[in-house]
Short mmCIF file of C-alpha atoms and ligand atoms in Angstrom, two decimals:
data_model
loop_
_atom_site.label_atom_id
_atom_site.label_comp_id
_atom_site.label_asym_id
_atom_site.label_seq_id
_atom_site.Cartn_x
_atom_site.Cartn_y
_atom_site.Cartn_z
CA MET A 1 31.00 -1.12 10.68
CA TRP A 2 32.93 -1.07 7.33
CA TRP A 3 30.45 -3.24 5.69
CA GLN A 4 27.98 -0.46 6.17
CA HIS A 5 30.04 2.14 4.55
CA ASP A 6 31.87 0.03 1.73
CA VAL A 7 30.90 -0.45 -1.91
CA VAL A 8 31.06 -4.06 -2.70
CA TYR A 9 31.98 -5.04 -6.29
CA GLN A 10 31.32 -8.74 -7.41
CA ILE A 11 33.56 -10.32 -9.53
CA TYR A 12 32.57 -13.35 -11.56
CA PRO A 13 36.16 -14.93 -11.65
CA ARG A 14 35.79 -17.01 -14.84
CA SER A 15 35.08 -13.83 -16.96
CA PHE A 16 37.04 -11.08 -15.16
CA ALA A 17 40.80 -11.53 -16.44
CA ASP A 18 42.84 -14.52 -17.85
CA GLY A 19 46.09 -14.89 -16.15
CA ASP A 20 47.38 -18.08 -17.73
CA GLY A 21 45.90 -17.99 -21.32
CA ASP A 22 43.43 -20.58 -21.09
CA GLY A 23 40.34 -18.49 -22.11
CA ILE A 24 39.25 -18.58 -18.45
CA GLY A 25 39.40 -15.94 -16.04
CA ASP A 26 41.74 -16.92 -12.90
CA LEU A 27 43.23 -15.52 -9.65
CA THR A 28 46.45 -14.39 -11.48
CA GLY A 29 44.48 -12.44 -13.97
CA LEU A 30 42.48 -11.08 -11.04
CA ARG A 31 45.55 -10.14 -8.80
CA GLU A 32 47.05 -8.32 -11.95
CA HIS A 33 43.68 -5.86 -12.62
CA LEU A 34 43.32 -5.13 -8.81
CA HIS A 35 44.94 -1.68 -9.10
CA HIS A 36 42.20 -0.96 -11.77
CA LEU A 37 39.56 -1.65 -8.84
CA ARG A 38 41.44 0.75 -6.78
CA TRP A 39 41.50 3.44 -9.32
CA LEU A 40 37.47 2.98 -9.84
CA GLY A 41 37.08 3.52 -5.70
CA VAL A 42 34.96 0.24 -4.66
CA ASP A 43 36.06 -1.12 -1.00
CA ALA A 44 35.62 -4.67 -1.32
CA LEU A 45 35.38 -7.58 -3.49
CA TRP A 46 32.99 -10.47 -3.46
CA LEU A 47 34.28 -13.26 -5.49
CA SER A 48 31.94 -15.93 -7.05
CA PRO A 49 33.13 -19.48 -6.25
CA ILE A 50 36.57 -20.26 -6.85
CA TYR A 51 36.55 -23.56 -4.89
CA ARG A 52 37.36 -27.11 -6.81
CA SER A 53 34.17 -28.25 -8.53
CA PRO A 54 33.38 -30.44 -11.47
CA MET A 55 31.53 -26.97 -12.48
CA ALA A 56 28.16 -28.57 -13.21
CA ASP A 57 26.84 -25.29 -11.89
CA PHE A 58 30.15 -23.28 -12.50
CA GLY A 59 31.32 -23.54 -9.16
CA TYR A 60 28.33 -23.66 -7.06
CA ASP A 61 28.50 -27.30 -6.82
CA VAL A 62 31.71 -27.57 -4.64
CA SER A 63 33.68 -30.80 -4.36
CA ASP A 64 36.16 -29.42 -1.96
CA HIS A 65 35.58 -26.21 0.05
CA CYS A 66 39.39 -26.11 1.13
CA ASP A 67 41.14 -26.00 -2.07
CA ILE A 68 41.11 -23.73 -5.22
CA ASP A 69 39.83 -25.16 -8.67
CA PRO A 70 42.70 -25.47 -10.98
CA VAL A 71 41.22 -23.59 -13.51
CA PHE A 72 41.37 -20.56 -11.22
CA GLY A 73 44.94 -21.45 -9.65
CA THR A 74 46.00 -22.62 -6.54
CA LEU A 75 45.48 -21.77 -2.33
CA ALA A 76 49.07 -19.89 -3.03
CA ASP A 77 47.46 -17.85 -5.74
CA ALA A 78 44.42 -17.18 -3.64
CA ASP A 79 46.75 -16.19 -0.65
CA ALA A 80 48.26 -13.82 -3.00
CA VAL A 81 45.18 -12.44 -3.95
CA ILE A 82 44.11 -11.74 -0.35
CA ALA A 83 47.61 -10.10 0.28
CA ALA A 84 47.71 -8.07 -2.75
CA ALA A 85 43.60 -6.98 -2.31
CA HIS A 86 44.63 -5.93 1.46
CA GLU A 87 47.49 -4.00 0.29
CA LEU A 88 45.48 -1.89 -1.72
CA ASP A 89 42.81 -1.76 1.28
CA LEU A 90 40.31 -3.88 -0.72
CA ARG A 91 38.38 -6.26 1.49
CA VAL A 92 37.73 -9.58 -0.04
CA VAL A 93 34.38 -11.52 0.64
CA LEU A 94 34.42 -15.18 -0.82
CA ASP A 95 31.17 -16.81 -1.87
CA PHE A 96 30.07 -19.71 0.66
CA VAL A 97 27.85 -22.50 -0.37
CA PRO A 98 26.14 -23.79 2.93
CA ASN A 99 22.97 -25.23 1.38
CA HIS A 100 24.49 -28.32 -0.93
CA THR A 101 27.75 -29.40 -2.13
CA SER A 102 28.84 -31.29 -5.17
CA ILE A 103 27.90 -35.00 -5.83
CA GLU A 104 31.81 -35.41 -5.85
CA HIS A 105 32.33 -33.99 -2.56
CA GLN A 106 34.01 -36.53 0.04
CA TRP A 107 31.21 -35.56 2.19
CA TRP A 108 28.87 -37.39 -0.28
CA ARG A 109 30.69 -40.39 0.00
CA ASP A 110 31.64 -40.68 3.40
CA HIS A 111 28.91 -38.95 5.29
CA PRO A 112 25.70 -40.09 3.71
CA GLU A 113 24.00 -38.63 7.38
CA ARG A 114 25.11 -35.24 6.38
CA PHE A 115 22.35 -34.86 3.13
CA VAL A 116 18.83 -35.08 3.02
CA ARG A 117 17.36 -38.43 2.06
CA ARG A 118 13.87 -39.58 2.69
CA PRO A 119 11.70 -42.74 1.27
CA GLY A 120 9.50 -42.15 -1.58
CA ARG A 121 5.44 -42.18 -1.48
CA GLY A 122 3.44 -44.39 -3.04
CA PRO A 123 3.65 -48.13 -3.87
CA ASP A 124 7.48 -49.36 -3.56
CA GLY A 125 8.14 -45.69 -2.66
CA ALA A 126 8.35 -44.87 -6.43
CA ASP A 127 6.97 -41.26 -5.89
CA PRO A 128 9.13 -38.41 -4.53
CA PRO A 129 8.87 -37.75 -0.92
CA ASN A 130 7.07 -34.33 -1.68
CA ASN A 131 6.25 -31.81 -4.40
CA TRP A 132 9.16 -29.75 -4.01
CA VAL A 133 10.60 -28.45 -7.47
CA ARG A 134 14.17 -28.05 -8.51
CA ALA A 135 15.73 -24.75 -9.66
CA PHE A 136 17.48 -26.04 -12.89
CA PRO A 137 16.46 -26.79 -15.57
CA TYR A 138 13.52 -24.68 -15.07
CA PRO A 139 10.78 -24.80 -16.71
CA PRO A 140 9.81 -27.40 -16.87
CA ALA A 141 9.18 -28.08 -13.16
CA GLN A 142 10.73 -31.15 -12.22
CA PRO A 143 11.07 -32.79 -8.88
CA ALA A 144 13.77 -31.71 -6.08
CA TRP A 145 14.34 -35.22 -5.38
CA THR A 146 16.32 -37.98 -7.23
CA ARG A 147 16.05 -41.63 -6.30
CA GLU A 148 19.02 -43.69 -5.51
CA HIS A 149 19.38 -47.13 -7.20
CA ASP A 150 21.11 -48.83 -4.29
CA SER A 151 18.97 -47.83 -1.10
CA GLY A 152 15.82 -46.81 -2.97
CA LEU A 153 15.92 -43.66 -1.07
CA TRP A 154 15.46 -40.35 -2.41
CA TYR A 155 17.80 -37.61 -2.07
CA LEU A 156 16.92 -33.91 -2.15
CA HIS A 157 18.44 -31.32 -4.50
CA LEU A 158 16.80 -27.60 -4.57
CA PHE A 159 19.14 -27.32 -7.68
CA LEU A 160 20.78 -30.03 -10.00
CA PRO A 161 21.16 -33.59 -9.03
CA GLU A 162 24.72 -32.96 -8.89
CA GLN A 163 23.85 -30.65 -5.97
CA PRO A 164 22.59 -32.78 -3.11
CA ASP A 165 21.11 -30.91 -0.46
CA LEU A 166 23.00 -30.71 3.27
CA ASP A 167 20.82 -31.75 6.16
CA TRP A 168 21.75 -28.73 8.46
CA ARG A 169 19.87 -31.01 11.58
CA ASP A 170 23.26 -32.96 11.50
CA PRO A 171 25.69 -31.82 13.79
CA GLY A 172 28.68 -33.20 11.39
CA THR A 173 27.03 -30.82 8.59
CA VAL A 174 27.23 -27.87 10.62
CA ALA A 175 30.84 -28.71 12.24
CA GLY A 176 31.80 -29.44 8.44
CA GLN A 177 30.62 -25.94 7.28
CA HIS A 178 32.01 -24.08 10.47
CA ALA A 179 35.40 -25.50 9.76
CA VAL A 180 34.94 -24.46 6.26
CA LEU A 181 34.41 -20.66 7.39
CA ARG A 182 37.25 -21.14 9.67
CA PHE A 183 39.69 -22.24 7.13
CA TRP A 184 38.90 -19.11 4.92
CA LEU A 185 38.65 -16.81 8.00
CA ASP A 186 42.25 -17.96 9.07
CA ARG A 187 43.63 -16.91 5.51
CA GLY A 188 42.42 -13.40 6.13
CA ILE A 189 38.94 -13.42 4.22
CA ASP A 190 36.79 -10.57 5.36
CA GLY A 191 33.71 -12.15 4.81
CA PHE A 192 31.23 -14.19 3.23
CA ARG A 193 28.32 -13.99 0.67
CA MET A 194 26.30 -16.85 1.45
CA ASP A 195 24.53 -18.60 -1.30
CA VAL A 196 20.43 -19.43 -0.83
CA VAL A 197 21.68 -19.28 2.80
CA HIS A 198 17.52 -19.26 3.72
CA CYS A 199 17.42 -22.95 2.21
CA ILE A 200 19.66 -24.48 5.26
CA GLY A 201 16.54 -23.97 7.68
CA LYS A 202 13.96 -26.19 6.06
CA ASP A 203 10.76 -27.57 7.46
CA PRO A 204 11.62 -30.69 9.58
CA ASP A 205 8.63 -32.38 7.88
CA LEU A 206 9.29 -31.49 4.54
CA THR A 207 5.55 -31.00 3.97
CA ASP A 208 4.46 -30.33 0.36
CA VAL A 209 4.11 -26.71 -0.65
CA ALA A 210 0.48 -25.32 -1.07
CA ASP A 211 -1.09 -26.22 -4.77
CA ALA A 212 -1.05 -22.58 -5.35
CA VAL A 213 2.58 -22.26 -5.42
CA ALA A 214 3.30 -26.23 -6.42
CA GLY A 215 5.46 -25.91 -9.50
CA ILE A 216 7.53 -23.07 -8.68
CA PRO A 217 10.97 -24.01 -7.64
CA HIS A 218 11.42 -24.45 -3.80
CA CYS A 219 14.40 -22.45 -3.28
CA VAL A 220 12.28 -19.15 -3.67
CA LEU A 221 9.41 -20.32 -1.47
CA ASN A 222 11.43 -22.17 1.45
CA ASP A 223 11.09 -19.33 4.37
CA GLU A 224 11.38 -20.86 7.80
CA PRO A 225 13.23 -18.05 9.63
CA ASP A 226 12.70 -19.67 13.00
CA VAL A 227 14.48 -23.12 11.70
CA ALA A 228 17.20 -20.96 9.93
CA GLY A 229 17.70 -18.63 12.80
CA PRO A 230 19.49 -20.70 15.14
CA LEU A 231 21.75 -22.15 12.45
CA LEU A 232 22.83 -18.52 11.30
CA GLN A 233 23.33 -17.47 14.86
CA GLY A 234 26.01 -20.44 15.16
CA ILE A 235 27.53 -19.04 11.67
CA ARG A 236 27.49 -15.48 13.36
CA ARG A 237 29.19 -16.58 16.19
CA VAL A 238 32.08 -18.19 14.17
CA LEU A 239 32.36 -14.89 12.50
CA ASP A 240 32.23 -12.94 15.75
CA ASP A 241 35.14 -15.06 17.17
CA TYR A 242 37.55 -13.27 14.80
CA PRO A 243 38.89 -9.59 14.86
CA GLY A 244 38.02 -7.10 12.02
CA ASN A 245 34.06 -7.33 11.68
CA ARG A 246 34.01 -10.25 9.45
CA VAL A 247 30.84 -9.67 7.23
CA ALA A 248 27.92 -12.46 6.36
CA ILE A 249 25.73 -11.04 3.19
CA GLY A 250 23.07 -13.34 2.72
CA GLU A 251 21.49 -14.50 -0.46
CA VAL A 252 17.84 -14.92 0.82
CA VAL A 253 15.71 -15.40 -2.34
CA LEU A 254 12.00 -15.34 -1.86
CA ILE A 255 9.11 -14.54 -4.02
CA GLY A 256 5.48 -13.30 -2.39
CA ASP A 257 4.21 -10.34 -0.49
CA GLU A 258 6.29 -8.21 2.08
CA ILE A 259 9.61 -9.46 0.71
CA PRO A 260 11.85 -7.11 2.05
CA ASP A 261 10.21 -7.42 5.97
CA ARG A 262 10.69 -11.09 5.43
CA ILE A 263 14.10 -11.28 4.03
CA ALA A 264 15.27 -8.43 6.88
CA ALA A 265 14.06 -11.04 9.36
CA TYR A 266 17.27 -13.23 8.69
CA THR A 267 19.49 -10.23 9.69
CA GLY A 268 20.35 -8.45 12.86
CA PRO A 269 22.98 -8.43 15.30
CA ASP A 270 22.93 -11.92 16.16
CA ARG A 271 22.35 -13.49 12.32
CA LEU A 272 23.17 -12.01 9.04
CA HIS A 273 24.71 -8.71 8.82
CA LEU A 274 23.27 -8.08 5.46
CA ALA A 275 20.72 -9.69 3.07
CA PHE A 276 20.53 -8.64 -0.50
CA ASP A 277 17.26 -6.67 -1.58
CA PHE A 278 16.19 -7.84 -5.14
CA THR A 279 13.12 -6.20 -5.07
CA ALA A 280 14.62 -3.27 -7.20
CA LEU A 281 16.50 -5.47 -9.75
CA HIS A 282 13.11 -7.00 -10.50
CA ARG A 283 11.18 -3.77 -10.75
CA ARG A 284 10.46 -2.53 -14.37
CA TRP A 285 12.43 0.88 -14.96
CA GLY A 286 9.97 3.87 -15.73
CA ASP A 287 7.32 3.51 -12.92
CA PRO A 288 8.36 6.16 -10.26
CA THR A 289 5.36 5.47 -7.87
CA ARG A 290 6.45 1.97 -7.38
CA TRP A 291 10.06 2.88 -7.17
CA GLN A 292 9.34 5.59 -4.69
CA ALA A 293 7.24 2.90 -2.50
CA GLY A 294 9.46 0.09 -3.27
CA LEU A 295 12.74 2.17 -2.00
CA ALA A 296 10.95 3.19 1.04
CA ARG A 297 9.62 -0.17 1.94
CA VAL A 298 13.33 -1.61 1.82
CA ASP A 299 14.41 1.47 3.95
CA ALA A 300 11.63 0.89 6.50
CA ALA A 301 12.42 -3.28 6.78
CA PHE A 302 16.04 -2.62 7.30
CA ASP A 303 15.74 -0.37 10.31
CA ASP A 304 18.78 0.71 12.43
CA GLU A 305 16.57 0.30 15.35
CA ARG A 306 16.52 -3.56 15.14
CA GLY A 307 20.12 -3.47 13.98
CA ARG A 308 19.54 -3.92 10.20
CA TRP A 309 21.11 -2.36 7.05
CA PRO A 310 19.83 -2.45 3.84
CA CYS A 311 21.95 -4.14 0.89
CA VAL A 312 20.86 -3.39 -2.86
CA ALA A 313 21.96 -5.03 -5.78
CA LEU A 314 20.78 -4.23 -9.31
CA GLY A 315 22.45 -7.04 -11.28
CA ASN A 316 24.38 -10.16 -10.34
CA HIS A 317 25.62 -13.43 -12.39
CA ASP A 318 22.24 -14.94 -12.22
CA GLN A 319 20.15 -11.75 -13.82
CA PRO A 320 20.28 -10.25 -17.34
CA ARG A 321 22.47 -7.42 -17.15
CA LEU A 322 20.65 -4.09 -15.99
CA ARG A 323 21.18 -2.47 -19.06
CA THR A 324 19.75 -5.40 -20.95
CA ARG A 325 17.11 -5.89 -18.41
CA TRP A 326 15.85 -2.07 -18.46
CA GLY A 327 15.91 -1.67 -22.37
CA GLY A 328 19.35 -1.17 -23.59
CA ASP A 329 19.67 2.72 -23.28
CA GLU A 330 22.70 3.72 -21.45
CA THR A 331 20.75 6.78 -20.23
CA ILE A 332 18.92 4.34 -17.69
CA ALA A 333 21.99 2.44 -16.99
CA ARG A 334 23.76 5.99 -15.99
CA ALA A 335 20.66 6.83 -13.88
CA ALA A 336 20.43 3.49 -12.37
CA ALA A 337 24.00 3.92 -10.90
CA VAL A 338 23.10 7.34 -9.32
CA LEU A 339 20.09 5.47 -7.90
CA GLN A 340 21.87 2.65 -6.44
CA LEU A 341 24.78 4.43 -5.13
CA GLY A 342 22.40 7.02 -3.58
CA LEU A 343 20.35 4.75 -1.43
CA ARG A 344 21.08 4.05 2.18
CA GLY A 345 22.75 0.80 2.57
CA THR A 346 25.81 -1.26 1.22
CA PRO A 347 25.54 -1.32 -2.69
CA VAL A 348 26.74 -4.49 -4.43
CA LEU A 349 28.06 -3.45 -8.01
CA TYR A 350 28.35 -6.50 -10.51
CA ALA A 351 31.39 -6.35 -12.32
CA GLY A 352 30.99 -4.92 -15.71
CA ASP A 353 27.65 -2.83 -14.99
CA GLU A 354 30.15 0.24 -14.30
CA LEU A 355 31.26 -0.31 -18.00
CA GLY A 356 27.22 -0.17 -19.07
CA LEU A 357 27.99 -3.88 -20.55
CA GLU A 358 24.38 -5.53 -22.19
CA ASP A 359 24.34 -9.08 -22.09
CA ALA A 360 26.37 -11.10 -24.70
CA VAL A 361 24.29 -12.59 -27.40
CA ILE A 362 24.95 -16.60 -27.02
CA ALA A 363 24.39 -18.60 -30.08
CA PRO A 364 22.73 -21.84 -29.12
CA GLU A 365 25.63 -24.18 -29.72
CA GLN A 366 27.57 -21.60 -27.22
CA ARG A 367 25.26 -22.09 -24.14
CA VAL A 368 26.87 -23.70 -21.13
CA ASP A 369 24.78 -22.66 -18.20
CA PRO A 370 21.85 -25.52 -16.91
CA GLY A 371 20.14 -21.83 -16.12
CA ASP A 372 20.60 -20.14 -19.09
CA ARG A 373 22.26 -17.45 -17.28
CA ASP A 374 25.49 -16.93 -19.93
CA GLY A 375 24.75 -13.61 -21.21
CA CYS A 376 25.49 -11.87 -18.32
CA ARG A 377 28.40 -13.88 -17.40
CA ALA A 378 30.49 -12.66 -20.65
CA PRO A 379 34.19 -12.14 -20.41
CA LEU A 380 35.17 -8.25 -19.36
CA PRO A 381 36.73 -6.48 -22.37
CA TRP A 382 39.74 -4.81 -20.98
CA THR A 383 41.31 -3.19 -24.00
CA THR A 384 40.18 -2.33 -27.34
CA ASP A 385 42.07 -4.29 -29.64
CA ALA A 386 40.48 -7.60 -31.02
CA GLY A 387 41.52 -9.64 -28.04
CA HIS A 388 40.28 -7.36 -25.68
CA GLY A 389 43.04 -7.96 -23.14
CA TRP A 390 42.36 -11.98 -23.16
CA PRO A 391 45.31 -13.73 -24.39
CA VAL A 392 43.11 -16.64 -26.20
CA GLU A 393 39.57 -16.41 -27.12
CA PRO A 394 37.56 -16.84 -23.97
CA TRP A 395 35.00 -19.46 -22.86
CA LEU A 396 32.04 -17.28 -23.77
CA PRO A 397 31.65 -14.44 -26.56
CA PHE A 398 32.44 -10.69 -25.45
CA PRO A 399 29.36 -8.27 -24.94
CA PRO A 400 28.32 -6.20 -27.67
CA ASP A 401 30.49 -3.01 -28.95
CA ALA A 402 33.30 -4.53 -26.64
CA ASP A 403 36.03 -2.11 -28.21
CA GLU A 404 34.13 1.15 -27.25
CA ARG A 405 32.90 -0.60 -24.03
CA SER A 406 36.67 -1.53 -22.79
CA VAL A 407 38.16 -0.51 -19.51
CA GLU A 408 40.87 1.26 -21.96
CA ALA A 409 38.50 3.04 -23.98
CA GLN A 410 36.59 4.23 -21.08
CA ARG A 411 39.36 5.31 -19.12
CA ALA A 412 40.53 7.42 -21.97
CA ASP A 413 37.12 9.21 -22.01
CA ASP A 414 36.02 11.22 -18.88
CA GLY A 415 32.33 11.36 -19.97
CA SER A 416 31.96 7.69 -19.95
CA ILE A 417 29.82 5.72 -17.89
CA LEU A 418 32.94 4.38 -16.09
CA TRP A 419 33.79 7.81 -15.15
CA LEU A 420 30.53 8.47 -13.81
CA TYR A 421 30.83 5.30 -11.75
CA LYS A 422 34.20 6.76 -10.49
CA ARG A 423 32.96 10.23 -9.46
CA LEU A 424 29.68 8.41 -7.74
CA LEU A 425 32.09 6.16 -5.83
CA ALA A 426 34.29 9.30 -4.69
CA ALA A 427 31.30 11.98 -3.95
CA ARG A 428 29.70 8.79 -2.06
CA LYS A 429 33.08 8.32 0.15
CA ALA A 430 33.17 11.91 0.44
CA SER A 431 29.76 12.25 2.15
CA PRO A 432 28.45 10.97 5.54
CA ALA A 433 25.09 11.83 4.34
CA LEU A 434 25.42 9.39 1.24
CA HIS A 435 27.38 6.56 2.90
CA ALA A 436 26.21 6.68 6.52
CA GLY A 437 23.00 8.59 6.64
CA ALA A 438 19.63 8.31 7.11
CA GLN A 439 16.94 8.26 4.09
CA THR A 440 13.76 10.28 3.95
CA ALA A 441 11.36 10.71 1.05
CA VAL A 442 11.26 14.24 -0.49
CA GLU A 443 7.86 15.92 0.12
CA GLY A 444 6.07 17.20 -2.90
CA ALA A 445 8.57 15.90 -5.68
CA PRO A 446 7.49 16.50 -8.87
CA GLU A 447 5.45 13.96 -10.80
CA GLY A 448 7.65 11.05 -12.51
CA VAL A 449 10.42 11.73 -10.26
CA VAL A 450 11.97 9.34 -7.79
CA ALA A 451 13.45 11.53 -4.95
CA TRP A 452 14.87 11.30 -1.35
CA ASP A 453 17.15 13.00 0.90
CA ARG A 454 20.12 11.64 2.79
CA HIS A 455 21.30 13.27 6.03
CA HIS A 456 24.03 12.69 8.72
CA GLY A 457 24.70 15.37 11.08
CA SER A 458 24.81 18.75 9.10
CA ASP A 459 25.74 16.79 5.68
CA ARG A 460 22.74 16.39 3.29
CA ARG A 461 22.46 15.18 -0.22
CA ARG A 462 19.34 15.04 -2.13
CA VAL A 463 18.83 12.15 -4.85
CA LEU A 464 16.39 12.98 -7.74
CA VAL A 465 15.79 10.38 -10.57
CA SER A 466 13.77 11.37 -13.71
CA MET A 467 11.60 8.61 -14.88
CA THR A 468 9.53 10.80 -17.20
CA ALA A 469 9.66 12.34 -20.44
CA ASP A 470 9.11 15.81 -19.33
CA GLU A 471 11.87 18.17 -17.42
CA SER A 472 11.13 18.59 -13.75
CA PRO A 473 11.26 21.61 -11.65
CA ILE A 474 13.99 21.59 -8.77
CA GLU A 475 13.38 23.63 -5.94
CA PRO A 476 15.94 26.27 -5.17
CA GLY A 477 18.92 26.25 -2.78
CA TRP A 478 20.75 23.17 -4.20
CA VAL A 479 23.84 22.69 -6.27
CA ILE A 480 24.72 19.86 -8.33
CA ASP A 481 27.14 17.37 -6.93
CA VAL A 482 27.06 14.64 -9.73
CA ALA A 483 24.91 14.38 -12.74
CA SER A 484 24.20 11.07 -14.67
CA ASP A 485 24.87 12.39 -18.06
CA ASP A 486 27.27 15.22 -18.02
CA ALA A 487 30.22 15.56 -15.34
CA SER A 488 30.38 19.57 -16.34
CA LEU A 489 27.69 20.22 -14.65
CA ALA A 490 29.12 19.55 -11.04
CA GLY A 491 29.06 22.90 -9.12
CA ALA A 492 26.46 24.24 -11.02
CA ARG A 493 23.12 25.78 -9.73
CA ALA A 494 20.45 22.82 -9.90
CA SER A 495 17.13 24.57 -11.32
CA ALA A 496 15.76 21.56 -13.62
CA LEU A 497 15.98 17.85 -13.95
CA ALA A 498 16.25 16.73 -17.55
CA PRO A 499 13.98 13.90 -18.91
CA GLY A 500 15.84 10.78 -17.81
CA GLN A 501 18.61 12.44 -15.65
CA ALA A 502 19.52 11.55 -12.31
CA LEU A 503 21.21 13.86 -10.10
CA TRP A 504 22.98 14.05 -6.46
CA LEU A 505 22.45 17.73 -5.11
CA ARG A 506 24.10 19.26 -2.28
CA PRO A 507 22.78 22.67 -0.44
CA ALA A 508 23.98 25.67 -2.08
C1 NOJ B 601 22.31 -18.86 -6.28
C2 NOJ B 601 23.47 -18.45 -7.16
O1 NOJ B 601 23.61 -17.06 -7.43
C3 NOJ B 601 23.48 -19.59 -8.26
O2 NOJ B 601 24.36 -18.99 -9.20
C4 NOJ B 601 23.38 -20.91 -8.11
O3 NOJ B 601 23.32 -21.46 -9.29
C5 NOJ B 601 22.49 -21.35 -7.16
N1 NOJ B 601 22.53 -20.42 -5.87
C6 NOJ B 601 22.94 -22.42 -6.45
O4 NOJ B 601 23.89 -22.66 -5.95
#
């Protein structure tokens, strides 16, 4: 299936490219830069929400699923992006926000039955119906409920009060959201990234969470695979009605033990095709034992036998950029690229990580996001000049070193991290072991080195990632395919792994 082999590239449209000169990225700007993504070698684009929205949560509060927000353009612009991407052999995956809408959505006005409302507890129902906590702003912990003035009932919102939760037990909700999927599938969309999709399956009794976890946002605790299962099956049937293997990539964010296994339960032949693994994203760089075990655990949880396939993201629009998160050193950012693209599964790259961007420094008066995630959402620098390819000053400041980190500067330097990504993507495409093969740990790998083999038929690759300050030996019989630090090493016999280096090897 294409979604097993493809590399997905996440675009945060507000910060990708500005075509109309208002300082906010849009669909025209995106279309004008698609050729760069073809040059880079990714296969599919996921666009964070472009729907009509009052932007309380920058598009994750949808007020009309079947229209484009004017800040991004029009439906005709979206059609043009889809057509231009397909022309370049790039697939297009849209964000789909099933759990909640905006409070400005017509459903909120005309279909109160589609939302979760309950009487309160205590005298006069003055206390929220349960102890669930919302995600933004957080901390401090605040109820996931707001009381309505007229009815005296409380409505549920796992995120902002402006994002009321839909009730998926209501047939109108289900039919309405299925119609949204069809609207976009009819326009040629290749699939959806499904926002907090595990949250559509809620405990029907909305029971209090245990004291031990009270105070943690409910969106990372809500884990009801038996309730979500039939709903996901319904969604999957809608997708499967269309030709071309349209994909469902779920954002299933959970905390606690056994995370990969619990997340994997939401995927399979009649559920989501893929669900992100974020355990790698949250792991500290430089702890090779944990990395080795964690990667093996994901591989085992998303096993072929149960029709599962991993999907690893090391960054997105909700987290500090990987370079920032792991200490700011480009050496680590490069090794992380070799690691991510060498894993079994569908990699999802976050736009700008291929440039080795760090988070922008956001002054208090420049902050706009209720979840304090502005730093990783800074605009991409395209050119070396002061405007960096943006016609006017963009909505957020540029990341540090925007001139030397720009696409223009890095395309001109074939030793840049951008070229490393390009080489990795090309080598991955050329090797069935890398894009389709099984994964096995390397027995007896040197201490401090995360190591695994990939194999498919007679094709073999070995991935080595140094997390030690010492040089590590490499057993004989291997040639370097791609090195994280030096392009000229390709084709050389591999004899040692330098500290912090990461390599793809092929049999000599
Ligand atoms: C997860 C999205 O990635 C995040 O950006 C958003 O704020 C929440 N879901 C709510 O939709």
